[in-house]
């Protein structure tokens, strides 16, 4: 952000800090998969919103911004704006339906809203009733959400920190498969399984191992498998033929933007919802739980690279996204909302 010339202010706590605090509330220590759902409910429904309201209220009082844009899963920033009487806009990241936010999480958030003495606009807790910046293709969006919520459609524009791509990426002759599990869910075991399967596909394979996995730990791979800790994903996708990934919202929508078939190997969070959307709309396939094996990855990747129907479906979604308003064209609407 600072490289873009923006002023950065520290606020709130990290997701992992909130998870640790949630574990402490229940007398548990460390990561427990059986407690993950309850941990997420406590973190996103109470601990994170409270931390952001506490830290942002003095910032908003000092700087008096004209508009606050907050992310859907960070309602604390929106609550701080409502408390300060500042217009706010909620920035979404995927399909909006009731399965996105567990009822227990919504209940916790609404308890905090009542505690603050806030009446939500339009009586909605999704996006706190604020105008919603919707970057998801309309044909894939929830119909009830489309009819009930004041929204501004905006084209998703993939962004990564600038960097150089390896020369062979631009000039490759065989299909290029891109494998990533993102920054939070990547680990040696899932990477190894996926690489073992994909290395049997007649394609160049570029693997972004992420910050938690040293590429040297996976170095015993064939010559057509290329291991890097990080790649400028937004640039890479213009050259890829298939994206194999964890199902994070950013990667899912970025692949849609480029019209790329997707093989989703969900690991947690909203990955399973996104994997279901990709598979259910003909944009790709998913391998979940015990179905995620090296053999299944290899077979599914081969099918996706050769499937004309998948290619047509992705071209249609990419065209739909390209027709959405560019962020530059949305700015005047935000200025109007700011008053």
Coordinates of N, CA and C in Angstrom, one line a residue, residues 9-249:
X9 N -2.4 2.8 8.2 CA -2.6 2.9 9.6 C -2.9 1.5 10.2
X10 N -2.1 1.1 11.2 CA -2.4 -0.2 11.8 C -3.7 -0.2 12.6
X11 N -4.5 -1.2 12.4 CA -5.7 -1.3 13.2 C -6.1 -2.8 13.3
X12 N -6.8 -3.1 14.4 CA -7.3 -4.4 14.7 C -6.3 -5.4 15.0
X13 N -6.6 -6.7 14.8 CA -5.7 -7.7 15.1 C -5.7 -8.7 13.9
X14 N -4.7 -9.5 13.7 CA -4.7 -10.4 12.6 C -5.7 -11.6 12.8
X15 N -6.0 -12.2 11.8 CA -6.9 -13.4 11.9 C -6.4 -14.4 12.8
X16 N -5.1 -14.7 12.7 CA -4.5 -15.7 13.5 C -4.5 -15.3 15.0
X17 N -4.3 -14.0 15.3 CA -4.4 -13.6 16.7 C -5.8 -13.8 17.2
X18 N -6.8 -13.5 16.3 CA -8.2 -13.6 16.7 C -8.5 -15.1 17.0
X19 N -7.9 -16.0 16.1 CA -8.1 -17.4 16.3 C -7.5 -17.9 17.7
X20 N -6.3 -17.4 18.0 CA -5.7 -17.7 19.3 C -6.6 -17.3 20.4
X21 N -7.1 -16.0 20.3 CA -7.9 -15.5 21.4 C -9.2 -16.4 21.5
X22 N -9.8 -16.8 20.4 CA -11.0 -17.6 20.4 C -10.7 -19.0 21.1
X23 N -9.5 -19.5 20.8 CA -9.1 -20.8 21.4 C -9.0 -20.6 23.0
X24 N -8.5 -19.5 23.4 CA -8.3 -19.3 24.8 C -9.7 -19.2 25.5
X25 N -10.7 -18.6 24.8 CA -12.0 -18.5 25.3 C -12.6 -19.9 25.7
X26 N -12.2 -20.9 24.9 CA -12.7 -22.2 25.1 C -11.7 -23.1 25.8
X27 N -10.7 -22.5 26.3 CA -9.7 -23.3 27.1 C -8.9 -24.3 26.3
X28 N -8.7 -24.0 25.0 CA -7.9 -24.8 24.1 C -6.6 -24.1 23.8
X29 N -5.6 -24.9 23.4 CA -4.3 -24.3 23.1 C -3.8 -24.9 21.8
X30 N -3.5 -23.9 20.9 CA -3.0 -24.4 19.5 C -4.2 -24.6 18.6
X31 N -3.8 -25.1 17.4 CA -4.8 -25.4 16.4 C -5.5 -26.7 16.6
X32 N -6.8 -26.7 16.6 CA -7.6 -27.9 16.7 C -8.7 -27.9 15.6
X33 N -8.6 -28.8 14.7 CA -9.5 -28.8 13.5 C -10.9 -29.0 14.0
X34 N -11.2 -29.8 15.1 CA -12.5 -30.0 15.5 C -13.2 -28.7 16.1
X35 N -12.3 -27.7 16.4 CA -12.8 -26.5 17.0 C -12.8 -25.4 15.9
X36 N -12.4 -25.7 14.7 CA -12.2 -24.6 13.7 C -13.4 -23.8 13.4
X37 N -14.6 -24.4 13.3 CA -15.8 -23.7 13.0 C -16.2 -22.7 14.1
X38 N -16.1 -23.2 15.4 CA -16.4 -22.3 16.5 C -15.4 -21.2 16.6
X39 N -14.1 -21.6 16.4 CA -13.1 -20.5 16.4 C -13.4 -19.4 15.4
X40 N -13.8 -19.8 14.2 CA -14.1 -18.8 13.1 C -15.3 -18.0 13.5
X41 N -16.3 -18.6 14.1 CA -17.5 -17.9 14.5 C -17.1 -16.8 15.5
X42 N -16.3 -17.2 16.5 CA -15.9 -16.2 17.6 C -15.0 -15.1 17.0
X43 N -14.1 -15.5 16.1 CA -13.1 -14.5 15.6 C -13.8 -13.5 14.7
X44 N -14.6 -14.0 13.7 CA -15.2 -13.0 12.8 C -16.5 -12.4 13.3
X45 N -17.2 -13.1 14.2 CA -18.4 -12.5 14.7 C -18.3 -11.6 15.9
X46 N -17.1 -11.6 16.6 CA -17.0 -10.8 17.8 C -15.6 -10.2 17.9
X47 N -14.5 -11.0 18.0 CA -13.2 -10.6 18.3 C -12.6 -9.6 17.3
X48 N -12.7 -9.9 16.0 CA -12.2 -9.0 15.0 C -13.0 -7.7 14.9
X49 N -14.3 -7.8 14.9 CA -15.1 -6.5 14.8 C -14.8 -5.6 16.0
X50 N -14.7 -6.2 17.2 CA -14.5 -5.3 18.4 C -13.1 -4.7 18.3
X51 N -12.1 -5.4 17.8 CA -10.7 -4.9 17.8 C -10.7 -3.7 16.7
X52 N -11.4 -3.9 15.6 CA -11.3 -2.9 14.6 C -12.1 -1.6 15.0
X53 N -13.2 -1.8 15.6 CA -14.0 -0.6 16.1 C -13.1 0.2 17.1
X54 N -12.5 -0.5 18.0 CA -11.7 0.1 19.1 C -10.6 0.9 18.4
X55 N -9.9 0.4 17.4 CA -8.7 1.0 16.9 C -9.1 2.1 15.8
X56 N -10.2 1.9 15.1 CA -10.5 2.8 14.0 C -11.3 4.0 14.5
X57 N -12.0 3.9 15.6 CA -12.8 5.1 16.0 C -12.0 6.3 16.2
X58 N -10.8 6.3 16.9 CA -10.0 7.5 17.0 C -9.4 7.9 15.7
X59 N -9.1 7.0 14.8 CA -8.6 7.4 13.4 C -9.6 8.1 12.6
X60 N -10.9 7.6 12.7 CA -11.9 8.3 11.9 C -12.2 9.7 12.5
X61 N -12.2 9.8 13.8 CA -12.4 11.1 14.5 C -11.3 12.1 14.1
X62 N -10.1 11.6 14.0 CA -8.9 12.4 13.7 C -8.9 12.9 12.2
X63 N -9.1 11.9 11.3 CA -8.9 12.1 9.8 C -10.2 12.6 9.1
X64 N -11.4 12.2 9.7 CA -12.7 12.6 9.2 C -12.8 12.3 7.7
X65 N -12.6 11.0 7.3 CA -12.8 10.7 5.8 C -14.2 10.9 5.4
X66 N -14.4 11.1 4.1 CA -15.7 11.2 3.5 C -16.4 9.9 3.2
X67 N -15.6 8.8 3.1 CA -16.2 7.5 2.8 C -15.3 6.4 3.4
X68 N -15.9 5.4 3.9 CA -15.2 4.2 4.4 C -15.6 3.0 3.5
X69 N -14.6 2.4 2.9 CA -14.8 1.1 2.1 C -14.3 0.0 3.0
X70 N -15.2 -1.0 3.3 CA -14.8 -2.1 4.2 C -15.1 -3.4 3.5
X71 N -14.3 -4.4 3.8 CA -14.5 -5.7 3.2 C -15.5 -6.5 4.0
X72 N -16.3 -7.3 3.3 CA -17.4 -8.0 3.8 C -17.1 -8.7 5.1
X73 N -16.0 -9.4 5.2 CA -15.7 -10.1 6.5 C -15.0 -9.2 7.5
X74 N -14.9 -7.9 7.3 CA -14.3 -7.0 8.3 C -15.4 -6.0 8.6
X75 N -16.5 -6.4 9.2 CA -17.6 -5.5 9.5 C -17.2 -4.4 10.6
X76 N -16.1 -4.7 11.4 CA -15.7 -3.7 12.4 C -15.4 -2.4 11.8
X77 N -14.8 -2.3 10.6 CA -14.5 -1.1 10.0 C -15.8 -0.4 9.6
X78 N -16.8 -1.1 9.1 CA -18.1 -0.5 8.8 C -18.8 0.0 10.0
X79 N -18.8 -0.8 11.1 CA -19.4 -0.3 12.4 C -18.8 1.0 12.9
X80 N -17.4 1.0 12.8 CA -16.8 2.3 13.2 C -17.3 3.5 12.4
X81 N -17.5 3.2 11.1 CA -18.0 4.3 10.2 C -19.4 4.7 10.6
X82 N -20.2 3.7 10.9 CA -21.6 4.0 11.3 C -21.6 4.8 12.6
X83 N -20.8 4.4 13.5 CA -20.7 5.2 14.8 C -20.2 6.6 14.6
X84 N -19.4 6.8 13.6 CA -18.9 8.2 13.3 C -19.8 9.0 12.4
X85 N -20.8 8.4 11.9 CA -21.7 9.1 11.0 C -21.1 9.2 9.6
X86 N -20.2 8.3 9.2 CA -19.5 8.4 7.9 C -20.1 7.4 6.9
X87 N -20.5 7.8 5.7 CA -21.0 6.8 4.7 C -20.0 5.7 4.5
X88 N -20.5 4.5 4.3 CA -19.7 3.3 4.2 C -20.2 2.5 3.0
X89 N -19.3 1.8 2.4 CA -19.5 0.9 1.3 C -18.9 -0.5 1.6
X90 N -19.6 -1.5 1.4 CA -19.1 -2.9 1.6 C -18.5 -3.5 0.3
X91 N -17.3 -3.9 0.4 CA -16.7 -4.5 -0.8 C -16.8 -6.1 -0.6
X92 N -17.4 -6.7 -1.6 CA -17.6 -8.1 -1.5 C -16.5 -8.9 -2.2
X93 N -16.6 -10.2 -2.3 CA -15.6 -11.0 -2.9 C -16.1 -12.3 -3.5
X94 N -17.4 -12.5 -3.5 CA -17.9 -13.8 -4.1 C -19.4 -13.8 -4.1
X95 N -19.9 -15.0 -4.2 CA -21.4 -15.2 -4.2 C -21.9 -14.9 -2.8
X96 N -22.9 -14.1 -2.7 CA -23.5 -13.7 -1.4 C -24.8 -14.5 -1.2
X97 N -24.8 -15.5 -0.3 CA -26.0 -16.2 0.1 C -25.9 -16.6 1.5
X98 N -26.9 -17.2 2.1 CA -26.9 -17.5 3.5 C -25.9 -18.4 4.0
X99 N -25.3 -19.2 3.1 CA -24.3 -20.2 3.5 C -22.9 -19.5 3.7
X100 N -22.8 -18.2 3.3 CA -21.5 -17.6 3.4 C -21.1 -17.3 4.9
X101 N -22.1 -16.8 5.6 CA -21.9 -16.4 7.0 C -22.8 -17.3 7.9
X102 N -22.2 -18.2 8.8 CA -23.0 -19.1 9.6 C -23.9 -18.2 10.5
X103 N -25.0 -18.8 10.8 CA -26.0 -18.1 11.7 C -25.4 -17.7 13.0
X104 N -24.6 -18.6 13.6 CA -24.0 -18.3 14.9 C -23.1 -17.1 14.8
X105 N -22.4 -16.9 13.7 CA -21.5 -15.7 13.5 C -22.3 -14.5 13.4
X106 N -23.4 -14.5 12.6 CA -24.3 -13.4 12.4 C -24.9 -13.0 13.8
X107 N -25.3 -14.0 14.6 CA -25.9 -13.7 15.9 C -24.9 -13.0 16.8
X108 N -23.6 -13.4 16.8 CA -22.6 -12.7 17.6 C -22.4 -11.3 17.2
X109 N -22.4 -11.1 15.8 CA -22.2 -9.7 15.3 C -23.4 -8.9 15.7
X110 N -24.6 -9.4 15.6 CA -25.7 -8.6 15.9 C -25.8 -8.2 17.4
X111 N -25.3 -9.1 18.2 CA -25.2 -8.8 19.6 C -24.3 -7.6 19.9
X112 N -23.2 -7.6 19.1 CA -22.3 -6.5 19.3 C -22.9 -5.2 18.7
X113 N -23.6 -5.3 17.6 CA -24.3 -4.2 17.0 C -25.3 -3.6 18.0
X114 N -26.0 -4.4 18.7 CA -27.0 -3.9 19.7 C -26.2 -3.3 20.9
X115 N -25.1 -3.9 21.3 CA -24.3 -3.3 22.3 C -23.8 -1.9 22.0
X116 N -23.5 -1.7 20.7 CA -23.0 -0.4 20.3 C -24.2 0.6 20.1
X117 N -25.4 0.1 20.2 CA -26.6 1.0 20.0 C -26.8 1.4 18.6
X118 N -26.4 0.6 17.6 CA -26.5 0.9 16.2 C -27.7 0.2 15.6
X119 N -28.5 1.0 14.8 CA -29.5 0.4 14.0 C -29.0 0.3 12.6
X120 N -29.0 -0.9 12.1 CA -28.4 -1.1 10.7 C -29.4 -0.6 9.7
X121 N -28.8 0.1 8.6 CA -29.6 0.6 7.5 C -30.3 -0.6 6.9
X122 N -31.6 -0.5 6.5 CA -32.3 -1.5 5.8 C -32.5 -2.8 6.7
X123 N -32.1 -2.8 7.9 CA -32.3 -3.9 8.8 C -31.4 -5.1 8.4
X124 N -30.4 -4.9 7.6 CA -29.6 -6.0 7.1 C -28.2 -6.1 7.8
X125 N -27.8 -7.3 8.1 CA -26.5 -7.5 8.7 C -25.4 -7.8 7.6
X126 N -25.9 -8.3 6.4 CA -24.9 -8.5 5.3 C -24.4 -7.1 4.9
X127 N -23.1 -6.9 5.0 CA -22.6 -5.6 4.6 C -23.1 -4.5 5.4
X128 N -23.7 -4.8 6.6 CA -24.3 -3.8 7.5 C -25.3 -2.9 6.9
X129 N -25.9 -3.4 5.8 CA -27.0 -2.6 5.1 C -26.4 -1.5 4.2
X130 N -25.1 -1.5 4.1 CA -24.4 -0.5 3.2 C -24.6 -0.9 1.7
X131 N -24.4 0.1 0.9 CA -24.2 -0.2 -0.6 C -23.1 -1.2 -0.8
X132 N -23.3 -2.1 -1.7 CA -22.4 -3.3 -1.8 C -21.7 -3.2 -3.1
X133 N -20.3 -3.2 -3.1 CA -19.5 -3.3 -4.3 C -19.4 -4.8 -4.7
X134 N -20.1 -5.2 -5.8 CA -20.2 -6.6 -6.2 C -19.3 -6.9 -7.3
X135 N -18.2 -7.7 -7.0 CA -17.3 -8.0 -8.1 C -17.5 -9.4 -8.6
X136 N -18.6 -10.0 -8.3 CA -18.9 -11.4 -8.8 C -19.8 -11.3 -10.0
X137 N -19.5 -12.2 -11.0 CA -20.3 -12.2 -12.2 C -21.8 -12.3 -11.9
X138 N -22.7 -11.5 -12.4 CA -24.1 -11.5 -12.1 C -24.8 -12.8 -12.3
X139 N -24.4 -13.5 -13.4 CA -25.0 -14.8 -13.7 C -24.7 -15.9 -12.7
X140 N -23.7 -15.6 -11.9 CA -23.4 -16.6 -10.8 C -23.8 -16.1 -9.4
X141 N -24.2 -14.9 -9.3 CA -24.6 -14.3 -8.0 C -25.9 -14.9 -7.6
X142 N -26.1 -14.8 -6.2 CA -27.4 -15.3 -5.7 C -28.6 -14.4 -6.1
X143 N -29.7 -15.0 -6.5 CA -30.8 -14.2 -7.1 C -31.4 -13.4 -6.0
X144 N -31.6 -13.9 -4.8 CA -32.2 -13.1 -3.7 C -31.4 -11.9 -3.4
X145 N -30.1 -12.1 -3.4 CA -29.2 -11.0 -3.1 C -29.3 -9.9 -4.2
X146 N -29.3 -10.4 -5.4 CA -29.4 -9.4 -6.5 C -30.7 -8.5 -6.4
X147 N -31.8 -9.1 -5.9 CA -33.0 -8.4 -5.9 C -33.2 -7.6 -4.6
X148 N -32.5 -8.0 -3.5 CA -32.8 -7.3 -2.2 C -31.8 -6.3 -1.8
X149 N -30.6 -6.3 -2.4 CA -29.5 -5.4 -1.9 C -29.1 -4.3 -2.9
X150 N -28.9 -3.1 -2.4 CA -28.4 -2.0 -3.2 C -27.0 -2.3 -3.5
X151 N -26.7 -2.5 -4.8 CA -25.3 -2.9 -5.1 C -24.8 -2.1 -6.3
X152 N -23.5 -2.1 -6.4 CA -22.8 -1.5 -7.5 C -21.9 -2.5 -8.1
X153 N -22.3 -3.0 -9.3 CA -21.4 -4.0 -10.0 C -20.1 -3.4 -10.4
X154 N -19.0 -4.1 -10.2 CA -17.7 -3.6 -10.5 C -16.8 -4.8 -11.0
X155 N -16.1 -4.5 -12.1 CA -15.3 -5.6 -12.7 C -14.1 -5.9 -11.7
X156 N -13.9 -7.2 -11.4 CA -12.7 -7.6 -10.6 C -11.5 -7.4 -11.5
X157 N -10.5 -6.7 -11.0 CA -9.3 -6.5 -11.7 C -8.2 -7.2 -10.8
X158 N -7.7 -8.3 -11.3 CA -6.7 -9.0 -10.5 C -5.4 -8.2 -10.3
X159 N -4.9 -8.2 -9.1 CA -3.7 -7.4 -8.8 C -2.7 -8.2 -7.9
X160 N -1.5 -8.1 -8.3 CA -0.4 -8.6 -7.4 C 0.7 -7.6 -7.5
X161 N 1.6 -7.7 -6.5 CA 2.8 -6.9 -6.5 C 3.6 -7.1 -7.8
X162 N 4.0 -6.1 -8.4 CA 4.8 -6.2 -9.7 C 6.0 -7.2 -9.5
X163 N 6.2 -7.9 -10.5 CA 7.4 -8.8 -10.6 C 7.6 -9.4 -12.0
X164 N 8.7 -10.0 -12.2 CA 9.0 -10.6 -13.5 C 8.6 -12.0 -13.6
X165 N 8.1 -12.4 -14.7 CA 7.8 -13.8 -15.0 C 9.0 -14.5 -15.7
X166 N 9.3 -15.7 -15.4 CA 10.3 -16.4 -16.1 C 10.1 -16.3 -17.6
X167 N 11.2 -16.2 -18.4 CA 11.0 -16.1 -19.8 C 10.3 -17.2 -20.5
X168 N 10.4 -18.4 -20.0 CA 9.8 -19.6 -20.6 C 8.3 -19.5 -20.5
X169 N 7.8 -18.8 -19.5 CA 6.3 -18.7 -19.3 C 5.7 -18.0 -20.5
X170 N 6.3 -16.9 -21.0 CA 5.8 -16.2 -22.1 C 5.9 -17.0 -23.4
X171 N 6.9 -17.8 -23.5 CA 7.2 -18.4 -24.8 C 6.9 -19.9 -24.8
X172 N 6.2 -20.4 -23.8 CA 6.0 -21.9 -23.7 C 5.2 -22.4 -24.9
X173 N 5.5 -23.7 -25.3 CA 4.8 -24.3 -26.4 C 3.8 -25.3 -25.9
X174 N 4.1 -26.0 -24.9 CA 3.1 -27.0 -24.3 C 2.1 -26.2 -23.4
X175 N 1.0 -26.8 -23.1 CA 0.0 -26.1 -22.1 C 0.8 -25.8 -20.8
X176 N 0.3 -24.7 -20.2 CA 0.9 -24.3 -18.9 C -0.1 -24.4 -17.8
X177 N 0.2 -25.3 -16.8 CA -0.6 -25.5 -15.7 C 0.0 -24.7 -14.5
X178 N -0.9 -24.0 -13.8 CA -0.4 -23.2 -12.7 C -1.0 -23.8 -11.4
X179 N -0.2 -24.1 -10.4 CA -0.6 -24.6 -9.2 C -0.3 -23.7 -8.0
X180 N -1.3 -23.4 -7.2 CA -1.1 -22.6 -6.0 C -2.1 -23.0 -4.9
X181 N -1.6 -22.9 -3.7 CA -2.5 -23.1 -2.5 C -2.6 -21.8 -1.7
X182 N -2.2 -20.7 -2.4 CA -2.3 -19.4 -1.7 C -1.2 -19.2 -0.6
X183 N -1.4 -18.2 0.2 CA -0.4 -17.9 1.2 C -0.7 -18.5 2.6
X184 N -1.9 -18.8 2.8 CA -2.3 -19.3 4.2 C -2.5 -20.8 4.3
X185 N -2.8 -21.5 3.2 CA -3.2 -22.9 3.3 C -2.2 -23.8 2.6
X186 N -1.1 -23.3 2.1 CA -0.1 -24.1 1.4 C 0.7 -24.9 2.5
X187 N 0.9 -26.1 2.2 CA 1.8 -26.9 3.0 C 2.4 -28.0 2.1
X188 N 3.5 -28.6 2.6 CA 4.3 -29.6 1.8 C 3.5 -30.8 1.4
X189 N 2.6 -31.3 2.2 CA 1.8 -32.5 1.9 C 0.9 -32.3 0.7
X190 N 0.1 -31.2 0.8 CA -0.9 -31.0 -0.3 C -0.2 -30.6 -1.6
X191 N 0.9 -29.9 -1.5 CA 1.7 -29.5 -2.7 C 2.2 -30.8 -3.3
X192 N 2.8 -31.7 -2.5 CA 3.4 -32.9 -3.0 C 2.4 -33.8 -3.7
X193 N 1.2 -33.9 -3.1 CA 0.1 -34.7 -3.8 C -0.2 -34.1 -5.1
X194 N -0.5 -32.8 -5.2 CA -0.9 -32.2 -6.4 C 0.2 -32.2 -7.5
X195 N 1.5 -32.0 -7.0 CA 2.6 -32.0 -8.0 C 2.8 -33.4 -8.5
X196 N 2.7 -34.5 -7.7 CA 2.8 -35.8 -8.2 C 1.8 -36.1 -9.3
X197 N 0.6 -35.7 -9.1 CA -0.5 -35.9 -10.1 C -0.2 -35.1 -11.3
X198 N 0.0 -33.8 -11.2 CA 0.2 -32.9 -12.3 C 1.4 -33.2 -13.1
X199 N 2.5 -33.7 -12.5 CA 3.7 -34.0 -13.2 C 3.5 -35.0 -14.3
X200 N 2.4 -35.8 -14.2 CA 2.1 -36.8 -15.3 C 1.3 -36.3 -16.4
X201 N 1.0 -35.0 -16.4 CA 0.2 -34.3 -17.5 C 1.2 -33.8 -18.5
X202 N 0.9 -33.9 -19.8 CA 1.8 -33.4 -20.8 C 1.6 -31.8 -20.8
X203 N 2.3 -31.2 -19.9 CA 2.2 -29.7 -19.8 C 3.4 -29.2 -19.0
X204 N 3.7 -27.9 -19.1 CA 4.6 -27.3 -18.2 C 3.8 -27.0 -16.9
X205 N 4.4 -27.2 -15.8 CA 3.8 -27.0 -14.5 C 4.6 -26.0 -13.7
X206 N 3.9 -24.8 -13.4 CA 4.5 -23.8 -12.6 C 3.8 -23.8 -11.2
X207 N 4.6 -24.0 -10.2 CA 4.1 -24.1 -8.8 C 4.6 -22.9 -8.0
X208 N 3.6 -22.2 -7.4 CA 3.9 -21.2 -6.5 C 3.8 -21.8 -5.1
X209 N 4.9 -22.0 -4.4 CA 4.8 -22.8 -3.1 C 4.3 -22.0 -2.0
X210 N 4.3 -20.7 -2.1 CA 3.9 -19.8 -1.0 C 4.9 -19.6 0.1
X211 N 4.7 -18.7 1.0 CA 5.7 -18.3 2.0 C 6.0 -19.3 3.0
X212 N 5.1 -20.3 3.2 CA 5.3 -21.3 4.3 C 6.1 -22.5 3.8
X213 N 6.3 -22.7 2.5 CA 7.0 -23.9 2.0 C 8.2 -23.5 1.2
X214 N 9.4 -24.0 1.6 CA 10.6 -23.8 0.9 C 10.6 -24.6 -0.4
X215 N 10.7 -24.1 -1.6 CA 10.8 -24.9 -2.8 C 11.8 -26.0 -2.7
X216 N 12.9 -25.8 -2.0 CA 13.9 -26.8 -1.9 C 13.4 -28.1 -1.3
X217 N 12.3 -28.0 -0.5 CA 11.8 -29.2 0.1 C 11.0 -30.1 -0.9
X218 N 10.8 -29.5 -2.1 CA 10.0 -30.2 -3.1 C 10.9 -30.4 -4.4
X219 N 12.2 -30.3 -4.2 CA 13.1 -30.2 -5.4 C 13.2 -31.4 -6.2
X220 N 12.9 -32.6 -5.8 CA 13.0 -33.8 -6.6 C 11.8 -34.0 -7.5
X221 N 11.8 -33.1 -8.5 CA 10.7 -33.1 -9.5 C 11.2 -33.2 -10.9
X222 N 10.4 -33.6 -11.9 CA 10.8 -33.6 -13.3 C 11.2 -32.2 -13.8
X223 N 11.9 -32.2 -14.9 CA 12.3 -30.9 -15.5 C 11.2 -30.0 -15.9
X224 N 10.0 -30.5 -16.2 CA 8.9 -29.7 -16.7 C 8.1 -29.1 -15.5
X225 N 8.6 -29.4 -14.3 CA 7.9 -28.8 -13.1 C 8.8 -27.7 -12.5
X226 N 8.3 -26.5 -12.4 CA 9.1 -25.4 -12.0 C 8.5 -24.8 -10.7
X227 N 9.4 -24.8 -9.7 CA 9.1 -24.4 -8.4 C 9.5 -23.0 -8.0
X228 N 8.6 -22.1 -7.6 CA 9.0 -20.8 -7.2 C 8.2 -20.5 -5.9
X229 N 8.8 -19.7 -5.0 CA 8.1 -19.3 -3.8 C 6.9 -18.4 -4.1
X230 N 7.0 -17.6 -5.1 CA 6.0 -16.6 -5.5 C 6.1 -16.2 -6.9
X231 N 4.9 -15.9 -7.5 CA 4.9 -15.4 -8.9 C 3.9 -14.2 -8.9
X232 N 4.1 -13.3 -9.9 CA 3.1 -12.2 -10.0 C 1.8 -12.8 -10.7
X233 N 0.9 -13.3 -9.9 CA -0.2 -14.1 -10.4 C -1.0 -13.4 -11.5
X234 N -1.3 -12.1 -11.2 CA -2.1 -11.4 -12.2 C -1.5 -11.4 -13.6
X235 N -0.2 -11.4 -13.7 CA 0.5 -11.4 -15.0 C 0.6 -12.8 -15.5
X236 N 0.8 -13.8 -14.6 CA 0.9 -15.2 -15.0 C -0.3 -15.7 -15.7
X237 N -1.5 -15.4 -15.1 CA -2.7 -15.9 -15.6 C -3.0 -15.7 -17.1
X238 N -2.4 -14.6 -17.6 CA -2.6 -14.3 -19.1 C -1.9 -15.4 -19.9
X239 N -1.1 -16.2 -19.4 CA -0.3 -17.2 -20.1 C -0.7 -18.6 -19.8
X240 N -1.5 -18.8 -18.8 CA -1.9 -20.1 -18.3 C -3.0 -20.8 -19.1
X241 N -3.1 -22.1 -19.0 CA -4.1 -22.9 -19.7 C -5.0 -23.6 -18.7
X242 N -4.6 -23.8 -17.4 CA -5.3 -24.4 -16.4 C -4.8 -23.9 -15.0
X243 N -5.7 -23.6 -14.1 CA -5.4 -23.2 -12.8 C -5.8 -24.3 -11.8
X244 N -4.9 -24.8 -11.0 CA -5.2 -25.8 -10.0 C -4.9 -25.1 -8.7
X245 N -5.9 -25.0 -7.8 CA -5.8 -24.1 -6.6 C -6.7 -24.5 -5.5
X246 N -6.6 -23.8 -4.4 CA -7.2 -24.1 -3.1 C -8.7 -23.6 -3.1
X247 N -9.0 -22.7 -3.9 CA -10.4 -22.2 -3.9 C -10.6 -20.9 -3.2
X248 N -9.5 -20.2 -2.9 CA -9.6 -18.8 -2.4 C -10.4 -17.9 -3.3
X249 N -11.1 -17.0 -2.8 CA -12.0 -16.1 -3.6 C -11.2 -15.4 -4.7

